[in-house]
């Protein structure tokens, strides 16, 4: 149960001054609260003896009042101190987690689902906050109140009476240990179930259009209900254990009351203690009930924190397999790529996704990559961008092995436009200058004009100030793609990789955009993976990938003459285009 304090030791060390202050205040409060029963006992004795006077009553009232005021001040002090520490811990852990997210590689994001990551960043961090605030408070308070009260009972009332009446207390230790184990087990289940439910919400919300298109709302809802049922069931088990605690404690303290009445009355009759002593003793017993009950809550907080810390720790200990080299190379002309992949297998996969991919690309060249879905086009970009390391073989930029190049530097100079485009929830202008926030409005427009999206943007009600992203204006696939192109081009990369980046833009516009950027002489080397052969007709070299291997290589003419897959695809696509154009002509003739 206390393992979590060890785990959070670094934070307590860091904030030892404020924790000492708060704990000091808590202990002082416990001592003061132990004086109160004593004073009440004394007043009762004075009354029983008929010795009570106005001045003595005034004195006792005044002392009680002062104690009350001092305790108020102390309580305010430790509360503010402890709770500011707990929010600090939460924000430190949240920043650490986010920093970790930004450093993680593709493999990490394949392993952890979005909803799971969100659960770590919300629920688990809240559990840690409770440990650093309420947990410390309950722990210190329970220990100090218990110790001070027991000591007062032993020393100030009667040691024999105390000894006989606390006989049932060791039972508490057994109860706490036993229930603690169960608690840990059920908390683990509960947090995992919450993660899974979170993931479900995230996926359903993101995929709502698809769900609706397939009329799967009912099924999706039923799946979700079963996820929430799991969470309810896991929390029910936590509650079952939790609820068992209080009745056990109440029974044990009830036993001590019975023993007190028995031994207390006996000792009064013996003249060993006074009636006032017994009243004070009962008051002390009352003081003990709270820490004992609080121990149950403490156990709850600690076990939840323990499980949450382990979950976060496992995530934080996940090191990215792809690491930027220490003092990596950060100055290259980027005018030559040498791809020498003998084999690449995805982590956890049984067969290679790429084999024997060997080619070179020089300054000014455009390389075309075609092939069926799943033939390895995206994988090739993954390796060229070092999202993964090549299993066997090498990739070199200007003769330098890719793993010797500073990773940030590589990504700053190599532009990549993926198949799916994510725009952020900010204005279109800020989306375009995402990689270079210093760009002026005019410079942004230059890139949107080259990407043939400027006119479209002007038609939006707020022009460049229109919000994009999830909350923003709904953009067509082609518009999103063209904004993404402008965003990448604005970074002025030396090398450009396009992974089916213009699938939603018609062939003519695609050629115009590529031509625009060529004229600007911005890009040294371009590698285009595409389904549309017309996009790469003018490429210097074309590779056809099939099952992760190069099946055909050459320029357009050579490949057409070879009469294989490439030639077939080309003829088929030409035919399709003619039919579409014919259809258009027919439509306009009507
Ligand atoms: P393409 O881009 O040509 O459609 P990909 O490069 O995406 O093809 O996929 C090539 C092969 O690698 C496919 O068999 C695919 O299932 C596999 N693959 C892609 N990504 C992963 C991954 N993260 N883990 C394991 N296998 C993967």
Coordinates of C-alpha atoms and ligand atoms in Angstrom, one line a residue:
X1 CA 0.0 0.0 0.0
X2 CA 2.8 2.4 0.8
X3 CA 4.8 1.5 -2.4
X4 CA 3.4 4.6 -4.1
X5 CA 5.2 6.9 -1.6
X6 CA 8.4 5.3 -2.6
X7 CA 7.6 5.7 -6.2
X8 CA 6.8 9.4 -5.7
X9 CA 9.8 9.9 -3.5
X10 CA 11.4 12.2 -6.1
X11 CA 8.5 14.6 -5.9
X12 CA 8.4 14.6 -2.1
X13 CA 12.2 15.4 -2.1
X14 CA 11.7 18.2 -4.6
X15 CA 8.9 19.8 -2.5
X16 CA 10.3 18.8 1.0
X17 CA 10.0 22.3 2.4
X18 CA 6.3 22.7 1.7
X19 CA 5.5 19.2 2.7
X20 CA 7.4 19.7 6.0
X21 CA 5.4 22.8 6.6
X22 CA 2.1 21.1 5.9
X23 CA 3.0 18.0 7.9
X24 CA 4.2 20.2 10.8
X25 CA 0.8 22.0 10.7
X26 CA -1.1 18.7 10.7
X27 CA 0.9 17.3 13.7
X28 CA 0.3 20.6 15.6
X29 CA -3.4 20.3 14.9
X30 CA -3.5 16.7 16.2
X31 CA -1.7 17.8 19.4
X32 CA -4.1 20.6 19.9
X33 CA -7.1 18.4 19.3
X34 CA -5.8 16.0 22.0
X35 CA -5.9 18.8 24.5
X36 CA -9.6 19.4 24.1
X37 CA -10.9 16.1 25.7
X38 CA -8.5 16.7 28.6
X39 CA -10.0 20.2 29.2
X40 CA -13.5 18.8 28.9
X41 CA -12.6 16.0 31.4
X42 CA -11.3 18.6 33.9
X43 CA -14.5 20.7 33.6
X44 CA -16.6 17.5 34.2
X45 CA -14.5 16.7 37.3
X46 CA -14.9 20.3 38.6
X47 CA -18.7 20.0 38.1
X48 CA -18.8 16.5 39.7
X49 CA -16.9 17.9 42.7
X50 CA -19.1 21.0 42.8
X51 CA -16.0 23.2 42.5
X52 CA -16.8 24.9 39.2
X53 CA -16.7 28.8 39.4
X54 CA -17.4 31.5 36.8
X55 CA -13.7 32.6 36.4
X56 CA -12.6 28.9 35.9
X57 CA -15.4 28.4 33.4
X58 CA -14.4 31.6 31.6
X59 CA -10.8 30.4 31.5
X60 CA -11.6 27.1 30.0
X61 CA -13.9 28.6 27.4
X62 CA -11.2 31.1 26.4
X63 CA -8.6 28.4 26.1
X64 CA -10.9 26.3 23.9
X65 CA -11.7 29.3 21.8
X66 CA -8.0 30.1 21.3
X67 CA -7.2 26.5 20.4
X68 CA -10.1 26.6 17.9
X69 CA -8.7 29.7 16.2
X70 CA -5.2 28.4 16.0
X71 CA -6.4 25.1 14.6
X72 CA -8.4 27.0 11.9
X73 CA -5.2 28.9 10.9
X74 CA -3.2 25.7 10.8
X75 CA -5.8 23.8 8.8
X76 CA -6.0 26.6 6.2
X77 CA -2.2 26.6 5.9
X78 CA -1.8 22.9 5.3
X79 CA -4.7 22.6 3.0
X80 CA -3.5 25.3 0.6
X81 CA 0.1 23.9 0.8
X82 CA -0.9 20.3 0.2
X83 CA -3.3 20.9 -2.6
X84 CA -1.0 23.2 -4.5
X85 CA 1.6 20.5 -4.3
X86 CA -0.8 17.9 -5.7
X87 CA -1.8 20.1 -8.7
X88 CA 1.9 20.7 -9.3
X89 CA 2.6 17.0 -9.4
X90 CA -0.3 16.5 -11.8
X91 CA 0.9 19.1 -14.2
X92 CA 4.6 17.9 -14.0
X93 CA 3.5 14.4 -14.8
X94 CA 1.2 15.6 -17.6
X95 CA 4.1 17.6 -19.2
X96 CA 6.4 14.6 -18.8
X97 CA 3.8 12.4 -20.5
X98 CA 3.2 14.9 -23.3
X99 CA 6.9 15.3 -23.9
X100 CA 7.2 11.6 -24.0
X101 CA 4.4 11.4 -26.6
X102 CA 6.2 13.8 -28.8
X103 CA 9.4 11.7 -28.7
X104 CA 7.8 8.4 -29.4
X105 CA 8.0 6.6 -32.7
X106 CA 5.5 4.9 -34.9
X107 CA 5.8 1.6 -33.1
X108 CA 4.6 3.2 -29.8
X109 CA 1.6 4.6 -31.5
X110 CA 0.8 1.3 -33.1
X111 CA 1.0 -0.3 -29.6
X112 CA -1.0 2.3 -27.7
X113 CA -4.5 3.3 -28.8
X114 CA -5.6 7.0 -28.7
X115 CA -8.2 6.4 -26.0
X116 CA -5.7 4.5 -23.9
X117 CA -3.3 7.4 -24.1
X118 CA -6.1 9.8 -23.2
X119 CA -7.0 7.7 -20.2
X120 CA -3.4 7.8 -19.0
X121 CA -3.3 11.6 -19.4
X122 CA -6.5 12.2 -17.5
X123 CA -7.7 9.5 -15.1
X124 CA -4.3 8.1 -14.1
X125 CA -2.9 11.6 -13.5
X126 CA -5.9 12.5 -11.4
X127 CA -5.2 9.4 -9.2
X128 CA -1.6 10.6 -8.6
X129 CA -2.9 14.1 -7.7
X130 CA -5.1 12.5 -5.0
X131 CA -2.0 10.7 -3.6
X132 CA 0.1 13.9 -3.4
X133 CA -2.7 15.9 -1.8
X134 CA -5.5 14.0 0.0
X135 CA -3.3 10.9 0.4
X136 CA -0.5 12.7 2.3
X137 CA -3.1 14.6 4.3
X138 CA -5.0 11.5 5.4
X139 CA -1.8 9.6 6.1
X140 CA -0.2 12.2 8.2
X141 CA -3.4 13.1 9.9
X142 CA -4.3 9.5 10.7
X143 CA -0.9 8.7 12.0
X144 CA -0.4 11.9 14.1
X145 CA -4.0 11.8 15.5
X146 CA -3.7 8.1 16.3
X147 CA -0.3 8.5 18.0
X148 CA -1.1 11.7 19.9
X149 CA -4.5 10.3 21.0
X150 CA -3.1 7.0 22.1
X151 CA -0.3 8.7 23.9
X152 CA -2.7 11.0 25.7
X153 CA -4.9 8.0 26.7
X154 CA -1.8 6.1 28.0
X155 CA -0.2 9.0 29.8
X156 CA -2.9 11.4 30.7
X157 CA -5.8 9.0 31.5
X158 CA -4.7 5.5 32.4
X159 CA -2.3 3.1 30.8
X160 CA -4.1 0.0 32.0
X161 CA -7.5 1.1 30.8
X162 CA -5.9 2.0 27.4
X163 CA -4.1 -1.3 27.1
X164 CA -7.3 -3.4 27.8
X165 CA -9.5 -1.4 25.5
X166 CA -7.3 -1.3 22.4
X167 CA -7.0 -5.1 22.3
X168 CA -9.1 -5.3 19.1
X169 CA -6.9 -2.9 17.2
X170 CA -4.3 -5.4 15.8
X171 CA -7.2 -6.8 13.8
X172 CA -7.2 -3.6 11.8
X173 CA -3.8 -4.4 10.4
X174 CA -4.9 -7.7 9.1
X175 CA -8.1 -6.2 7.6
X176 CA -6.1 -3.4 5.9
X177 CA -3.5 -5.8 4.4
X178 CA -6.1 -8.3 3.1
X179 CA -8.4 -5.7 1.6
X180 CA -5.5 -3.8 0.2
X181 CA -4.5 -6.7 -2.0
X182 CA -8.0 -7.1 -3.4
X183 CA -8.3 -3.3 -3.9
X184 CA -5.1 -3.2 -6.0
X185 CA -6.4 -6.1 -8.2
X186 CA -9.7 -4.5 -8.8
X187 CA -8.3 -1.0 -9.4
X188 CA -6.1 -2.4 -12.1
X189 CA -9.1 -4.0 -13.8
X190 CA -11.1 -0.8 -13.4
X191 CA -8.5 1.5 -14.9
X192 CA -7.9 -0.9 -17.8
X193 CA -11.7 -1.1 -18.4
X194 CA -11.8 2.7 -18.4
X195 CA -9.0 2.9 -20.9
X196 CA -10.7 0.5 -23.2
X197 CA -14.0 2.4 -23.0
X198 CA -12.2 5.7 -23.7
X199 CA -10.7 4.2 -26.7
X200 CA -14.1 3.0 -27.9
X201 CA -15.5 6.6 -27.6
X202 CA -12.6 8.1 -29.4
X203 CA -12.8 5.5 -32.3
X204 CA -16.6 5.8 -32.6
X205 CA -16.7 9.6 -32.6
X206 CA -13.8 9.7 -35.2
X207 CA -15.5 7.1 -37.3
X208 CA -19.1 8.2 -36.9
X209 CA -19.6 8.9 -40.6
X210 CA -18.5 5.4 -41.5
X211 CA -20.7 3.9 -38.8
X212 CA -23.7 5.8 -40.1
X213 CA -22.9 5.0 -43.7
X214 CA -23.0 1.3 -42.9
X215 CA -26.1 1.8 -40.7
X216 CA -24.2 0.3 -37.8
X217 CA -25.3 2.7 -35.1
X218 CA -27.3 0.1 -33.2
X219 CA -24.4 -2.4 -33.2
X220 CA -21.9 0.3 -32.2
X221 CA -24.1 1.4 -29.4
X222 CA -24.5 -2.2 -28.1
X223 CA -20.7 -2.6 -28.3
X224 CA -20.3 0.6 -26.3
X225 CA -22.9 -0.5 -23.7
X226 CA -20.9 -3.7 -23.2
X227 CA -17.7 -1.6 -22.7
X228 CA -19.5 0.6 -20.1
X229 CA -20.9 -2.6 -18.4
X230 CA -17.3 -3.7 -18.0
X231 CA -16.4 -0.4 -16.4
X232 CA -19.4 -0.6 -14.1
X233 CA -18.6 -4.2 -13.2
X234 CA -15.0 -3.4 -12.4
X235 CA -16.0 -0.4 -10.2
X236 CA -18.7 -2.5 -8.5
X237 CA -15.9 -4.9 -7.5
X238 CA -13.9 -2.0 -6.2
X239 CA -16.9 -0.8 -4.2
X240 CA -17.6 -4.2 -2.8
X241 CA -14.1 -4.3 -1.2
X242 CA -14.3 -0.7 -0.3
X243 CA -17.7 -1.0 1.4
X244 CA -16.5 -4.0 3.5
X245 CA -14.0 -1.7 5.2
X246 CA -16.2 0.8 7.1
X247 CA -18.5 -1.8 8.8
X248 CA -15.5 -3.8 9.9
X249 CA -13.9 -0.7 11.4
X250 CA -17.2 0.3 13.1
X251 CA -17.5 -3.1 14.6
X252 CA -14.0 -3.0 15.9
X253 CA -14.4 0.5 17.4
X254 CA -17.8 -0.6 18.8
X255 CA -15.9 -3.4 20.6
X256 CA -13.5 -0.9 22.2
X257 CA -16.5 1.1 23.5
X258 CA -17.9 -2.0 25.2
X259 CA -14.5 -2.7 26.7
X260 CA -14.2 0.9 27.9
X261 CA -17.6 0.9 29.6
X262 CA -16.6 -2.4 31.3
X263 CA -13.1 -1.5 32.5
X264 CA -13.9 2.2 32.9
X265 CA -16.7 1.7 35.3
X266 CA -14.7 -0.9 37.2
X267 CA -11.7 1.5 37.6
X268 CA -13.9 4.3 38.7
X269 CA -15.4 2.0 41.4
X270 CA -11.8 1.2 42.4
X271 CA -10.9 4.9 42.6
X272 CA -8.2 4.4 39.9
X273 CA -9.8 7.0 37.5
X274 CA -12.4 9.8 37.9
X275 CA -15.7 10.3 36.0
X276 CA -14.0 13.2 34.2
X277 CA -11.2 10.8 33.1
X278 CA -13.8 8.4 31.6
X279 CA -15.6 11.3 29.8
X280 CA -12.2 12.5 28.4
X281 CA -11.4 8.9 27.4
X282 CA -14.6 8.5 25.4
X283 CA -13.8 11.7 23.7
X284 CA -10.4 10.4 22.8
X285 CA -12.0 7.2 21.4
X286 CA -14.2 9.4 19.3
X287 CA -11.1 11.1 18.0
X288 CA -9.7 7.7 17.0
X289 CA -12.7 6.7 15.0
X290 CA -12.0 9.2 12.2
X291 CA -8.4 8.1 11.5
X292 CA -9.4 4.5 11.4
X293 CA -12.2 5.1 8.9
X294 CA -9.9 7.4 7.0
X295 CA -7.4 4.6 6.7
X296 CA -9.9 2.9 4.4
X297 CA -10.1 5.9 2.2
X298 CA -6.3 6.2 2.3
X299 CA -5.9 2.6 1.2
X300 CA -8.3 3.3 -1.7
X301 CA -6.3 6.4 -2.7
X302 CA -2.9 4.7 -2.3
X303 CA -3.8 1.6 -4.3
X304 CA -5.4 3.6 -7.1
X305 CA -2.3 5.8 -7.2
X306 CA -0.1 2.8 -7.1
X307 CA -1.8 1.2 -10.1
X308 CA -2.0 4.6 -12.0
X309 CA 1.8 5.3 -11.4
X310 CA 2.7 1.8 -12.7
X311 CA 0.6 2.4 -15.8
X312 CA 2.2 5.8 -16.5
X313 CA 5.6 4.4 -15.7
X314 CA 5.3 1.6 -18.1
X315 CA 4.4 4.1 -20.8
X316 CA 7.2 6.4 -19.9
X317 CA 9.8 3.6 -19.9
X318 CA 8.9 2.8 -23.5
X319 CA 11.9 4.0 -25.3
X320 CA 11.6 4.9 -29.0
X321 CA 13.5 2.4 -31.1
X322 CA 14.4 5.2 -33.5
X323 CA 16.5 7.7 -31.6
X324 CA 18.3 10.8 -32.9
X325 CA 22.1 10.3 -32.7
X326 CA 23.9 12.3 -30.1
X327 CA 25.6 15.2 -32.0
X328 CA 24.1 13.9 -35.2
X329 CA 25.0 15.5 -38.6
X330 CA 23.0 18.7 -39.2
X331 CA 24.5 20.1 -42.3
X332 CA 23.9 18.3 -45.7
X333 CA 23.1 19.6 -49.2
X334 CA 20.4 16.8 -49.7
X335 CA 21.1 16.3 -53.3
X336 CA 21.6 12.6 -53.4
X337 CA 19.7 9.6 -52.0
X338 CA 21.0 6.1 -52.0
X339 CA 18.5 3.4 -51.1
X340 CA 20.0 0.1 -50.3
X341 CA 17.3 -1.9 -48.5
X342 CA 18.1 -5.6 -48.4
X343 CA 15.2 -6.3 -46.2
X344 CA 12.8 -4.6 -43.8
X345 CA 10.3 -6.4 -41.5
X346 CA 7.9 -4.4 -39.3
X347 CA 8.4 -5.1 -35.5
X348 CA 6.3 -8.1 -34.6
X349 CA 5.5 -9.0 -38.3
X350 CA 6.5 -12.4 -39.5
X351 CA 7.5 -11.6 -43.1
X352 CA 9.4 -8.7 -44.6
X353 CA 7.4 -5.7 -46.0
X354 CA 10.3 -4.7 -48.3
X355 CA 13.1 -6.7 -49.9
X356 CA 16.0 -5.8 -52.3
X357 CA 15.1 -2.2 -52.9
X358 CA 18.2 -0.6 -54.4
X359 CA 18.2 2.7 -56.3
X360 CA 19.7 6.1 -56.3
X361 CA 18.2 9.6 -56.8
X362 CA 20.1 12.6 -57.8
X363 CA 19.6 16.4 -57.7
X364 CA 16.8 17.5 -60.0
X365 CA 15.3 14.0 -60.4
X366 CA 11.8 12.8 -59.9
X367 CA 11.3 9.2 -59.0
X368 CA 7.9 7.5 -59.5
X369 CA 6.8 4.6 -57.4
X370 CA 3.7 2.6 -58.4
X371 CA 2.2 -0.7 -57.3
X372 CA -0.9 -2.2 -55.9
X373 CA -2.2 -1.4 -52.4
X374 CA 0.0 -3.2 -49.8
X375 CA 3.0 -3.4 -52.2
X376 CA 5.2 -1.4 -49.8
X377 CA 5.0 2.2 -51.1
X378 CA 4.3 3.8 -47.7
X379 CA 6.7 1.5 -46.0
X380 CA 9.5 2.8 -48.3
X381 CA 8.6 6.4 -47.1
X382 CA 8.6 5.2 -43.5
X383 CA 12.2 4.1 -43.9
X384 CA 13.3 7.1 -45.9
X385 CA 11.9 9.3 -43.1
X386 CA 13.3 7.0 -40.5
X387 CA 10.0 6.3 -38.8
X388 CA 11.6 2.8 -38.6
X389 CA 15.1 1.6 -39.0
X390 CA 16.0 -0.6 -41.9
X391 CA 16.4 -4.2 -40.7
X392 CA 19.1 -5.1 -43.2
X393 CA 20.8 -2.7 -45.5
X394 CA 21.2 1.1 -45.5
X395 CA 19.7 4.4 -46.6
X396 CA 22.1 7.2 -47.2
X397 CA 21.6 10.9 -47.8
X398 CA 24.7 12.5 -49.6
X399 CA 26.7 9.4 -48.6
X400 CA 25.8 9.7 -44.9
X401 CA 24.0 6.8 -43.2
X402 CA 20.5 8.0 -42.2
X403 CA 21.0 7.0 -38.6
X404 CA 23.9 9.4 -38.3
X405 CA 21.8 12.4 -39.3
X406 CA 20.0 14.5 -36.6
X407 CA 16.4 13.4 -36.8
X408 CA 14.9 16.9 -36.5
X409 CA 17.3 18.2 -39.1
X410 CA 16.3 15.3 -41.5
X411 CA 12.6 16.1 -41.0
X412 CA 13.1 19.8 -41.5
X413 CA 14.7 19.2 -44.9
X414 CA 12.7 16.3 -46.1
X415 CA 9.1 17.2 -46.8
X416 CA 6.5 14.5 -46.6
X417 CA 2.9 14.6 -47.7
X418 CA 1.1 11.5 -46.5
X419 CA -2.1 9.9 -47.9
X420 CA -4.2 11.2 -45.0
X421 CA -4.0 14.8 -44.2
X422 CA -4.6 16.2 -40.8
X423 CA -5.4 19.9 -40.5
X424 CA -5.3 21.5 -37.0
X425 CA -8.1 23.3 -35.4
X426 CA -6.9 26.8 -36.2
X427 CA -7.2 29.2 -39.2
X428 CA -6.3 28.0 -42.7
X429 CA -3.5 30.6 -42.7
X430 CA -1.9 29.2 -39.5
X431 CA -2.3 25.7 -40.9
X432 CA -0.3 26.7 -44.0
X433 CA 2.5 28.3 -41.9
X434 CA 2.5 25.5 -39.3
X435 CA 6.2 24.7 -40.0
X436 CA 7.2 28.3 -40.3
X437 CA 5.0 30.5 -38.1
X438 CA 7.0 33.6 -39.1
X439 CA 5.6 33.7 -42.7
X440 CA 3.6 36.8 -43.6
X441 CA 0.1 36.7 -45.1
X442 CA 1.5 37.4 -48.5
X443 CA 4.1 34.6 -48.3
X444 CA 1.3 32.2 -47.2
X445 CA -0.7 33.2 -50.3
X446 CA 2.3 32.5 -52.5
X447 CA 2.3 28.9 -51.4
X448 CA -1.5 28.5 -51.6
X449 CA -1.4 29.9 -55.2
X450 CA 1.3 27.4 -56.2
X451 CA -0.9 24.7 -54.6
X452 CA -3.9 25.9 -56.6
X453 CA -6.0 26.4 -53.4
X454 CA -5.9 30.2 -53.1
X455 CA -9.1 30.8 -55.0
X456 CA -11.0 28.2 -53.0
X457 CA -9.9 29.8 -49.7
X458 CA -11.1 33.2 -50.9
X459 CA -14.5 31.8 -51.3
X460 CA -14.8 30.7 -47.7
X461 CA -16.8 33.3 -45.6
X462 CA -13.7 34.2 -43.5
X463 CA -11.1 33.6 -46.2
X464 CA -7.7 32.7 -44.7
X465 CA -9.2 33.2 -41.2
X466 CA -11.6 30.4 -41.7
X467 CA -11.1 27.7 -39.1
X468 CA -10.0 24.3 -40.4
X469 CA -9.6 21.0 -38.4
X470 CA -12.3 19.1 -36.6
X471 CA -14.2 22.1 -35.4
X472 CA -13.8 24.1 -38.6
X473 CA -15.3 24.4 -42.0
X474 CA -15.8 21.2 -43.8
X475 CA -13.3 20.9 -46.6
X476 CA -13.3 18.5 -49.5
X477 CA -10.6 15.8 -49.7
X478 CA -9.0 17.7 -52.6
X479 CA -9.0 21.0 -50.7
X480 CA -7.4 19.4 -47.7
X481 CA -4.8 17.8 -49.8
X482 CA -3.9 21.1 -51.5
X483 CA -3.7 22.9 -48.2
X484 CA -1.4 20.1 -46.9
X485 CA 0.8 20.6 -50.0
X486 CA 1.0 24.3 -49.3
X487 CA 1.9 23.6 -45.7
X488 CA 4.7 21.3 -46.7
X489 CA 6.0 23.5 -49.5
X490 CA 6.1 26.5 -47.1
X491 CA 8.8 24.7 -45.2
X492 CA 10.9 24.8 -48.5
X493 CA 12.1 21.2 -48.2
X494 CA 15.1 20.1 -50.2
X495 CA 13.5 16.7 -50.9
X496 CA 9.8 16.0 -51.3
X497 CA 8.0 12.7 -50.8
X498 CA 4.4 12.5 -51.9
X499 CA 2.5 9.4 -50.9
X500 CA -0.6 9.4 -53.0
X501 CA -0.9 13.0 -51.8
X502 CA -3.1 14.2 -54.7
X503 CA -5.5 11.3 -55.1
X504 CA -8.5 13.6 -54.5
X505 CA -7.2 16.2 -57.0
X506 CA -7.8 15.8 -60.7
X507 CA -4.9 14.8 -62.9
X508 CA -4.7 18.2 -64.6
X509 CA -4.6 20.2 -61.4
X510 CA -2.0 17.7 -60.0
X511 CA 0.2 18.3 -63.0
X512 CA -0.2 22.1 -62.7
X513 CA 0.8 22.0 -59.0
X514 CA 3.8 19.8 -59.7
X515 CA 4.8 22.1 -62.6
X516 CA 4.4 25.2 -60.4
X517 CA 6.8 23.9 -57.8
X518 CA 9.2 22.7 -60.5
X519 CA 9.3 26.2 -62.1
X520 CA 10.0 27.6 -58.6
X521 CA 13.0 25.3 -58.7
X522 CA 12.3 24.6 -55.1
X523 CA 12.7 20.9 -54.8
X524 CA 16.0 19.0 -55.4
X525 CA 14.6 15.4 -55.4
X526 CA 11.0 14.4 -55.6
X527 CA 9.7 10.9 -55.0
X528 CA 6.1 10.3 -55.8
X529 CA 4.1 7.2 -54.9
X530 CA 0.8 7.1 -56.8
X531 CA -2.0 5.1 -58.2
X532 CA -2.3 7.5 -61.2
X533 CA 0.3 6.7 -63.8
X534 CA -0.2 10.1 -65.6
X535 CA 1.4 11.8 -62.5
X536 CA 4.7 10.1 -63.1
X537 CA 4.9 9.8 -66.8
X538 CA 7.7 12.4 -66.8
X539 CA 9.6 10.9 -63.9
X540 CA 13.3 10.1 -64.5
X541 CA 13.0 6.6 -63.0
X542 CA 9.9 4.6 -62.2
X543 CA 9.8 1.5 -60.0
X544 CA 6.9 -0.9 -59.8
X545 CA 6.6 -2.5 -56.4
X546 CA 5.0 -5.9 -56.0
X547 CA 4.9 -7.7 -52.7
X548 CA 7.6 -5.4 -51.3
X549 CA 10.0 -6.1 -54.2
X550 CA 10.9 -4.1 -57.3
X551 CA 9.1 -5.9 -60.1
X552 CA 9.8 -3.4 -62.9
X553 CA 12.2 -0.5 -63.3
X554 CA 12.8 2.1 -66.0
X555 CA 11.4 5.2 -67.5
X556 CA 7.8 5.5 -68.7
X557 CA 8.6 4.5 -72.3
X558 CA 10.7 1.5 -71.3
X559 CA 8.0 0.3 -69.0
X560 CA 5.2 0.7 -71.5
X561 CA 7.3 -1.2 -74.0
X562 CA 8.0 -4.0 -71.5
X563 CA 4.3 -4.8 -71.7
X564 CA 3.9 -5.9 -68.1
X565 CA 1.8 -4.7 -65.2
X566 CA 2.9 -1.0 -65.7
X567 CA 1.9 -1.1 -69.4
X568 CA -1.4 -2.7 -68.6
X569 CA -2.2 -0.2 -65.9
X570 CA -1.3 2.7 -68.1
X571 CA -3.5 1.5 -71.0
X572 CA -6.4 0.8 -68.6
X573 CA -6.2 4.2 -67.0
X574 CA -5.9 5.9 -70.4
X575 CA -9.0 4.1 -71.5
X576 CA -10.9 5.1 -68.3
X577 CA -9.9 8.7 -68.9
X578 CA -11.0 8.6 -72.5
X579 CA -14.4 7.2 -71.4
X580 CA -14.8 9.9 -68.8
X581 CA -13.8 12.6 -71.3
X582 CA -16.1 11.1 -73.9
X583 CA -18.9 11.2 -71.3
X584 CA -18.1 14.8 -70.6
X585 CA -18.2 15.7 -74.3
X586 CA -21.4 13.8 -74.7
X587 CA -22.9 15.7 -71.7
X588 CA -21.9 19.1 -73.1
X589 CA -23.1 18.2 -76.6
X590 CA -26.6 17.4 -75.2
Ligands
LIG1 P1 1.2 0.6 -49.8 O1 1.6 1.9 -49.3 O2 1.8 0.2 -51.1 O3 -0.3 0.4 -49.8 P2 2.3 -0.4 -47.3 O4 3.7 0.1 -47.3 O5 1.3 0.4 -46.5 O6 1.7 -0.5 -48.7 O7 2.2 -1.9 -46.7 C1 3.1 -2.9 -47.1 C2 3.0 -4.1 -46.3 O8 3.4 -3.8 -44.9 C3 1.5 -4.6 -46.2 O9 1.5 -6.0 -46.2 C4 1.1 -4.1 -44.8 O10 0.1 -5.0 -44.3 C5 2.4 -4.1 -44.0 N1 2.4 -3.1 -43.0 C6 2.2 -1.8 -43.1 N2 2.3 -1.1 -41.9 C7 2.6 -2.1 -41.0 C8 2.8 -2.0 -39.6 N3 2.8 -0.9 -38.9 N4 3.1 -3.2 -39.0 C9 3.1 -4.4 -39.7 N5 2.9 -4.5 -41.0 C10 2.6 -3.3 -41.7

